[in-house]
PDB file of C-alpha atoms in Angstrom:
ATOM      1  CA  MET N   1     100.951 133.244 117.524  1.00  0.00           C
ATOM      2  CA  ALA N   2     104.615 135.331 115.190  1.00  0.00           C
ATOM      3  CA  ALA N   3     112.412 138.881 114.830  1.00  0.00           C
ATOM      4  CA  VAL N   4     112.803 137.194 111.632  1.00  0.00           C
ATOM      5  CA  GLY N   5     115.828 134.953 111.148  1.00  0.00           C
ATOM      6  CA  ALA N   6     116.981 131.661 109.776  1.00  0.00           C
ATOM      7  CA  ALA N   7     117.361 130.052 113.208  1.00  0.00           C
ATOM      8  CA  THR N   8     116.884 126.369 113.795  1.00  0.00           C
ATOM      9  CA  PHE N   9     115.067 125.287 116.911  1.00  0.00           C
ATOM     10  CA  VAL N  10     117.517 124.882 119.763  1.00  0.00           C
ATOM     11  CA  PRO N  11     115.857 124.315 123.151  1.00  0.00           C
ATOM     12  CA  ALA N  12     116.649 126.824 125.873  1.00  0.00           C
ATOM     13  CA  GLN N  13     118.832 125.108 128.453  1.00  0.00           C
ATOM     14  CA  ALA N  14     118.572 125.313 132.238  1.00  0.00           C
ATOM     15  CA  THR N  15     121.956 126.996 132.400  1.00  0.00           C
ATOM     16  CA  GLU N  16     120.594 130.123 130.742  1.00  0.00           C
ATOM     17  CA  ALA N  17     120.313 132.954 133.191  1.00  0.00           C
ATOM     18  CA  PRO N  18     117.241 135.010 132.395  1.00  0.00           C
ATOM     19  CA  GLY N  19     114.073 133.326 131.229  1.00  0.00           C
ATOM     20  CA  LYS N  20     113.246 136.471 129.286  1.00  0.00           C
ATOM     21  CA  ALA N  21     116.038 135.867 126.757  1.00  0.00           C
ATOM     22  CA  ALA N  22     115.017 132.218 126.314  1.00  0.00           C
ATOM     23  CA  ILE N  23     111.366 133.158 125.796  1.00  0.00           C
ATOM     24  CA  GLU N  24     112.251 135.912 123.340  1.00  0.00           C
ATOM     25  CA  ARG N  25     114.272 133.286 121.466  1.00  0.00           C
ATOM     26  CA  LEU N  26     111.195 131.010 121.355  1.00  0.00           C
ATOM     27  CA  SER N  27     109.282 133.847 119.679  1.00  0.00           C
ATOM     28  CA  SER N  28     112.092 134.325 117.160  1.00  0.00           C
ATOM     29  CA  GLU N  29     112.259 130.583 116.490  1.00  0.00           C
ATOM     30  CA  PHE N  30     108.530 130.534 115.794  1.00  0.00           C
ATOM     31  CA  ALA N  31     108.884 133.413 113.316  1.00  0.00           C
ATOM     32  CA  ALA N  32     111.875 131.729 111.647  1.00  0.00           C
ATOM     33  CA  GLY N  33     109.879 128.508 111.310  1.00  0.00           C
ATOM     34  CA  TRP N  34     106.964 130.448 109.810  1.00  0.00           C
ATOM     35  CA  ASN N  35     109.209 132.213 107.298  1.00  0.00           C
ATOM     36  CA  ALA N  36     110.710 128.862 106.294  1.00  0.00           C
ATOM     37  CA  HIS N  37     107.137 127.479 106.092  1.00  0.00           C
ATOM     38  CA  ASP N  38     108.314 124.637 108.321  1.00  0.00           C
ATOM     39  CA  ALA N  39     105.414 123.430 110.475  1.00  0.00           C
ATOM     40  CA  LYS N  40     107.687 121.158 112.525  1.00  0.00           C
ATOM     41  CA  LYS N  41     109.940 124.089 113.542  1.00  0.00           C
ATOM     42  CA  MET N  42     106.899 126.231 114.310  1.00  0.00           C
ATOM     43  CA  ALA N  43     105.320 123.567 116.525  1.00  0.00           C
ATOM     44  CA  ALA N  44     108.636 122.766 118.236  1.00  0.00           C
ATOM     45  CA  VAL N  45     108.293 125.794 120.507  1.00  0.00           C
ATOM     46  CA  TRP N  46     105.150 124.303 122.128  1.00  0.00           C
ATOM     47  CA  ALA N  47     104.975 122.002 125.120  1.00  0.00           C
ATOM     48  CA  ALA N  48     103.761 118.503 124.242  1.00  0.00           C
ATOM     49  CA  ASP N  49     100.395 119.361 125.850  1.00  0.00           C
ATOM     50  CA  GLY N  50     100.293 122.983 124.693  1.00  0.00           C
ATOM     51  CA  ASP N  51      97.478 124.634 122.800  1.00  0.00           C
ATOM     52  CA  LEU N  52      96.858 127.381 120.291  1.00  0.00           C
ATOM     53  CA  ILE N  53      94.041 129.668 119.233  1.00  0.00           C
ATOM     54  CA  ASN N  54      94.994 131.733 116.198  1.00  0.00           C
ATOM     55  CA  PRO N  55      93.657 135.232 115.387  1.00  0.00           C
ATOM     56  CA  PHE N  56      90.888 133.661 113.277  1.00  0.00           C
ATOM     57  CA  GLY N  57      89.558 131.535 116.141  1.00  0.00           C
ATOM     58  CA  GLN N  58      90.959 128.229 114.877  1.00  0.00           C
ATOM     59  CA  LYS N  59      92.213 125.884 117.589  1.00  0.00           C
ATOM     60  CA  ALA N  60      94.819 123.167 117.903  1.00  0.00           C
ATOM     61  CA  HIS N  61      95.940 121.090 120.887  1.00  0.00           C
ATOM     62  CA  GLY N  62      99.159 119.217 121.594  1.00  0.00           C
ATOM     63  CA  ARG N  63     102.431 119.728 119.742  1.00  0.00           C
ATOM     64  CA  ASP N  64     101.448 117.091 117.143  1.00  0.00           C
ATOM     65  CA  GLY N  65      98.035 118.685 116.582  1.00  0.00           C
ATOM     66  CA  ILE N  66      99.613 122.130 116.334  1.00  0.00           C
ATOM     67  CA  GLU N  67     102.138 120.856 113.791  1.00  0.00           C
ATOM     68  CA  LYS N  68      99.324 119.354 111.709  1.00  0.00           C
ATOM     69  CA  PHE N  69      97.392 122.635 111.954  1.00  0.00           C
ATOM     70  CA  PHE N  70     100.423 124.612 110.730  1.00  0.00           C
ATOM     71  CA  GLU N  71     101.021 122.128 107.894  1.00  0.00           C
ATOM     72  CA  GLY N  72      97.543 122.893 106.570  1.00  0.00           C
ATOM     73  CA  GLU N  73      97.826 126.617 107.148  1.00  0.00           C
ATOM     74  CA  GLN N  74     101.290 126.918 105.561  1.00  0.00           C
ATOM     75  CA  SER N  75     100.287 124.948 102.477  1.00  0.00           C
ATOM     76  CA  GLY N  76      97.043 126.932 102.186  1.00  0.00           C
ATOM     77  CA  PRO N  77      96.162 130.505 103.143  1.00  0.00           C
ATOM     78  CA  MET N  78      99.563 131.368 104.663  1.00  0.00           C
ATOM     79  CA  LYS N  79     101.680 129.864 101.883  1.00  0.00           C
ATOM     80  CA  GLY N  80     104.325 132.361 100.827  1.00  0.00           C
ATOM     81  CA  THR N  81     103.669 134.776 103.696  1.00  0.00           C
ATOM     82  CA  THR N  82     106.208 136.480 105.917  1.00  0.00           C
ATOM     83  CA  TYR N  83     105.896 136.794 109.705  1.00  0.00           C
ATOM     84  CA  LYS N  84     107.597 139.642 111.538  1.00  0.00           C
ATOM     85  CA  ILE N  85     107.510 140.240 115.272  1.00  0.00           C
ATOM     86  CA  GLU N  86     107.633 143.986 115.820  1.00  0.00           C
ATOM     87  CA  SER N  87     107.782 144.067 119.630  1.00  0.00           C
ATOM     88  CA  THR N  88     107.984 141.570 122.469  1.00  0.00           C
ATOM     89  CA  SER N  89     107.543 141.788 126.221  1.00  0.00           C
ATOM     90  CA  VAL N  90     108.022 139.030 128.769  1.00  0.00           C
ATOM     91  CA  ARG N  91     106.901 138.961 132.389  1.00  0.00           C
ATOM     92  CA  GLU N  92     108.240 136.144 134.519  1.00  0.00           C
ATOM     93  CA  LEU N  93     105.609 135.138 137.094  1.00  0.00           C
ATOM     94  CA  ASP N  94     107.918 132.673 138.836  1.00  0.00           C
ATOM     95  CA  PRO N  95     111.065 130.733 137.843  1.00  0.00           C
ATOM     96  CA  ASN N  96     109.002 128.272 135.768  1.00  0.00           C
ATOM     97  CA  CYS N  97     106.153 130.384 134.373  1.00  0.00           C
ATOM     98  CA  ALA N  98     106.019 133.556 132.310  1.00  0.00           C
ATOM     99  CA  VAL N  99     103.650 135.437 130.067  1.00  0.00           C
ATOM    100  CA  VAL N 100     104.695 136.864 126.727  1.00  0.00           C
ATOM    101  CA  ASP N 101     103.077 139.475 124.514  1.00  0.00           C
ATOM    102  CA  TRP N 102     104.158 140.338 121.011  1.00  0.00           C
ATOM    103  CA  ASP N 103     102.881 142.496 118.218  1.00  0.00           C
ATOM    104  CA  ALA N 104     103.416 141.032 114.787  1.00  0.00           C
ATOM    105  CA  VAL N 105     102.435 141.422 111.183  1.00  0.00           C
ATOM    106  CA  VAL N 106     101.865 138.862 108.432  1.00  0.00           C
ATOM    107  CA  THR N 107     102.499 140.057 104.886  1.00  0.00           C
ATOM    108  CA  GLY N 108     102.017 138.380 101.528  1.00  0.00           C
ATOM    109  CA  MET N 109      98.568 136.875 102.168  1.00  0.00           C
ATOM    110  CA  MET N 110      96.307 136.178  99.205  1.00  0.00           C
ATOM    111  CA  ASP N 111      92.565 135.683  99.210  1.00  0.00           C
ATOM    112  CA  ALA N 112      90.933 132.575  97.716  1.00  0.00           C
ATOM    113  CA  GLY N 113      90.927 134.249  94.287  1.00  0.00           C
ATOM    114  CA  GLY N 114      94.652 135.045  94.399  1.00  0.00           C
ATOM    115  CA  LYS N 115      94.235 138.753  95.149  1.00  0.00           C
ATOM    116  CA  ALA N 116      96.919 140.269  97.399  1.00  0.00           C
ATOM    117  CA  GLN N 117      95.680 141.189 100.865  1.00  0.00           C
ATOM    118  CA  PRO N 118      96.919 144.040 103.031  1.00  0.00           C
ATOM    119  CA  PRO N 119      99.361 143.308 105.856  1.00  0.00           C
ATOM    120  CA  PHE N 120      97.692 141.665 108.851  1.00  0.00           C
ATOM    121  CA  PRO N 121      98.823 143.227 112.139  1.00  0.00           C
ATOM    122  CA  HIS N 122      97.879 141.213 115.216  1.00  0.00           C
ATOM    123  CA  HIS N 123      98.742 140.612 118.845  1.00  0.00           C
ATOM    124  CA  VAL N 124      99.844 137.379 120.480  1.00  0.00           C
ATOM    125  CA  PHE N 125      99.560 136.554 124.176  1.00  0.00           C
ATOM    126  CA  GLY N 126     101.079 133.411 125.592  1.00  0.00           C
ATOM    127  CA  VAL N 127     101.854 131.473 128.722  1.00  0.00           C
ATOM    128  CA  CYS N 128     105.275 129.818 128.719  1.00  0.00           C
ATOM    129  CA  VAL N 129     106.440 127.170 131.158  1.00  0.00           C
ATOM    130  CA  LYS N 130     109.878 125.851 131.992  1.00  0.00           C
ATOM    131  CA  ARG N 131     109.962 122.046 132.037  1.00  0.00           C
ATOM    132  CA  GLY N 132     113.043 119.891 132.101  1.00  0.00           C
ATOM    133  CA  GLY N 133     115.230 122.978 131.957  1.00  0.00           C
ATOM    134  CA  ARG N 134     113.716 124.434 128.799  1.00  0.00           C
ATOM    135  CA  TRP N 135     111.073 127.046 128.132  1.00  0.00           C
ATOM    136  CA  GLN N 136     108.058 126.023 126.032  1.00  0.00           C
ATOM    137  CA  ALA N 137     104.819 127.627 124.929  1.00  0.00           C
ATOM    138  CA  ALA N 138     101.944 126.204 126.968  1.00  0.00           C
ATOM    139  CA  ALA N 139      99.084 128.345 125.649  1.00  0.00           C
ATOM    140  CA  ILE N 140      99.224 130.867 122.807  1.00  0.00           C
ATOM    141  CA  ARG N 141      96.374 133.167 121.814  1.00  0.00           C
ATOM    142  CA  GLY N 142      96.502 135.432 118.783  1.00  0.00           C
ATOM    143  CA  PHE N 143      94.002 138.130 117.978  1.00  0.00           C
ATOM    144  CA  GLY N 144      93.429 141.162 115.796  1.00  0.00           C
ATOM    145  CA  PHE N 145      92.247 144.428 117.231  1.00  0.00           C
ATOM    146  CA  GLU N 146      88.987 145.862 115.989  1.00  0.00           C
ATOM    147  CA  PRO N 147      88.457 149.620 115.839  1.00  0.00           C
ATOM    148  CA  VAL N 148      86.584 151.182 118.728  1.00  0.00           C
ATOM    149  CA  PRO N 149      82.957 151.628 117.613  1.00  0.00           C
ATOM    150  CA  GLY N 150      82.371 155.233 116.619  1.00  0.00           C
ATOM    151  CA  ALA N 151      86.064 156.184 116.774  1.00  0.00           C
ATOM    152  CA  PRO N 152      87.568 158.008 113.818  1.00  0.00           C
ATOM    153  CA  ALA N 153      89.434 155.777 111.383  1.00  0.00           C
ATOM    154  CA  LYS N 154      93.224 155.826 111.593  1.00  0.00           C
TER     155      LYS N 154
END
């Protein structure tokens, strides 16, 4: 799971000072890949051995498997959608490991019958690692929040 822009994937280099900026850029690159419906760009932010669980519980492993997953998703239920990251936070655990959280929304989804669906807000949590001087997503988990049972509707 993902600022929206027309960025191309450019790996973060070891010469970059803060990991936070490089990791925020990974998030933006994912969103740009999504909005271009380019599975290769989307998967490029993952480590070769990374994994993904999307907000619907679907799983993919390895950059190649994640790319294949996104190819199916972007030519199917997410075709024509827009991904916007609304907020991002990064916590560096050490010089080569950080966790990232972002809140995002997908708009433009259609159901199987072609009926427009409401925007889908969700949260993404990830572990990023720095290997060979560049930050990569090692494990990304997306999920939607359910209302608290018995709480008044918003």
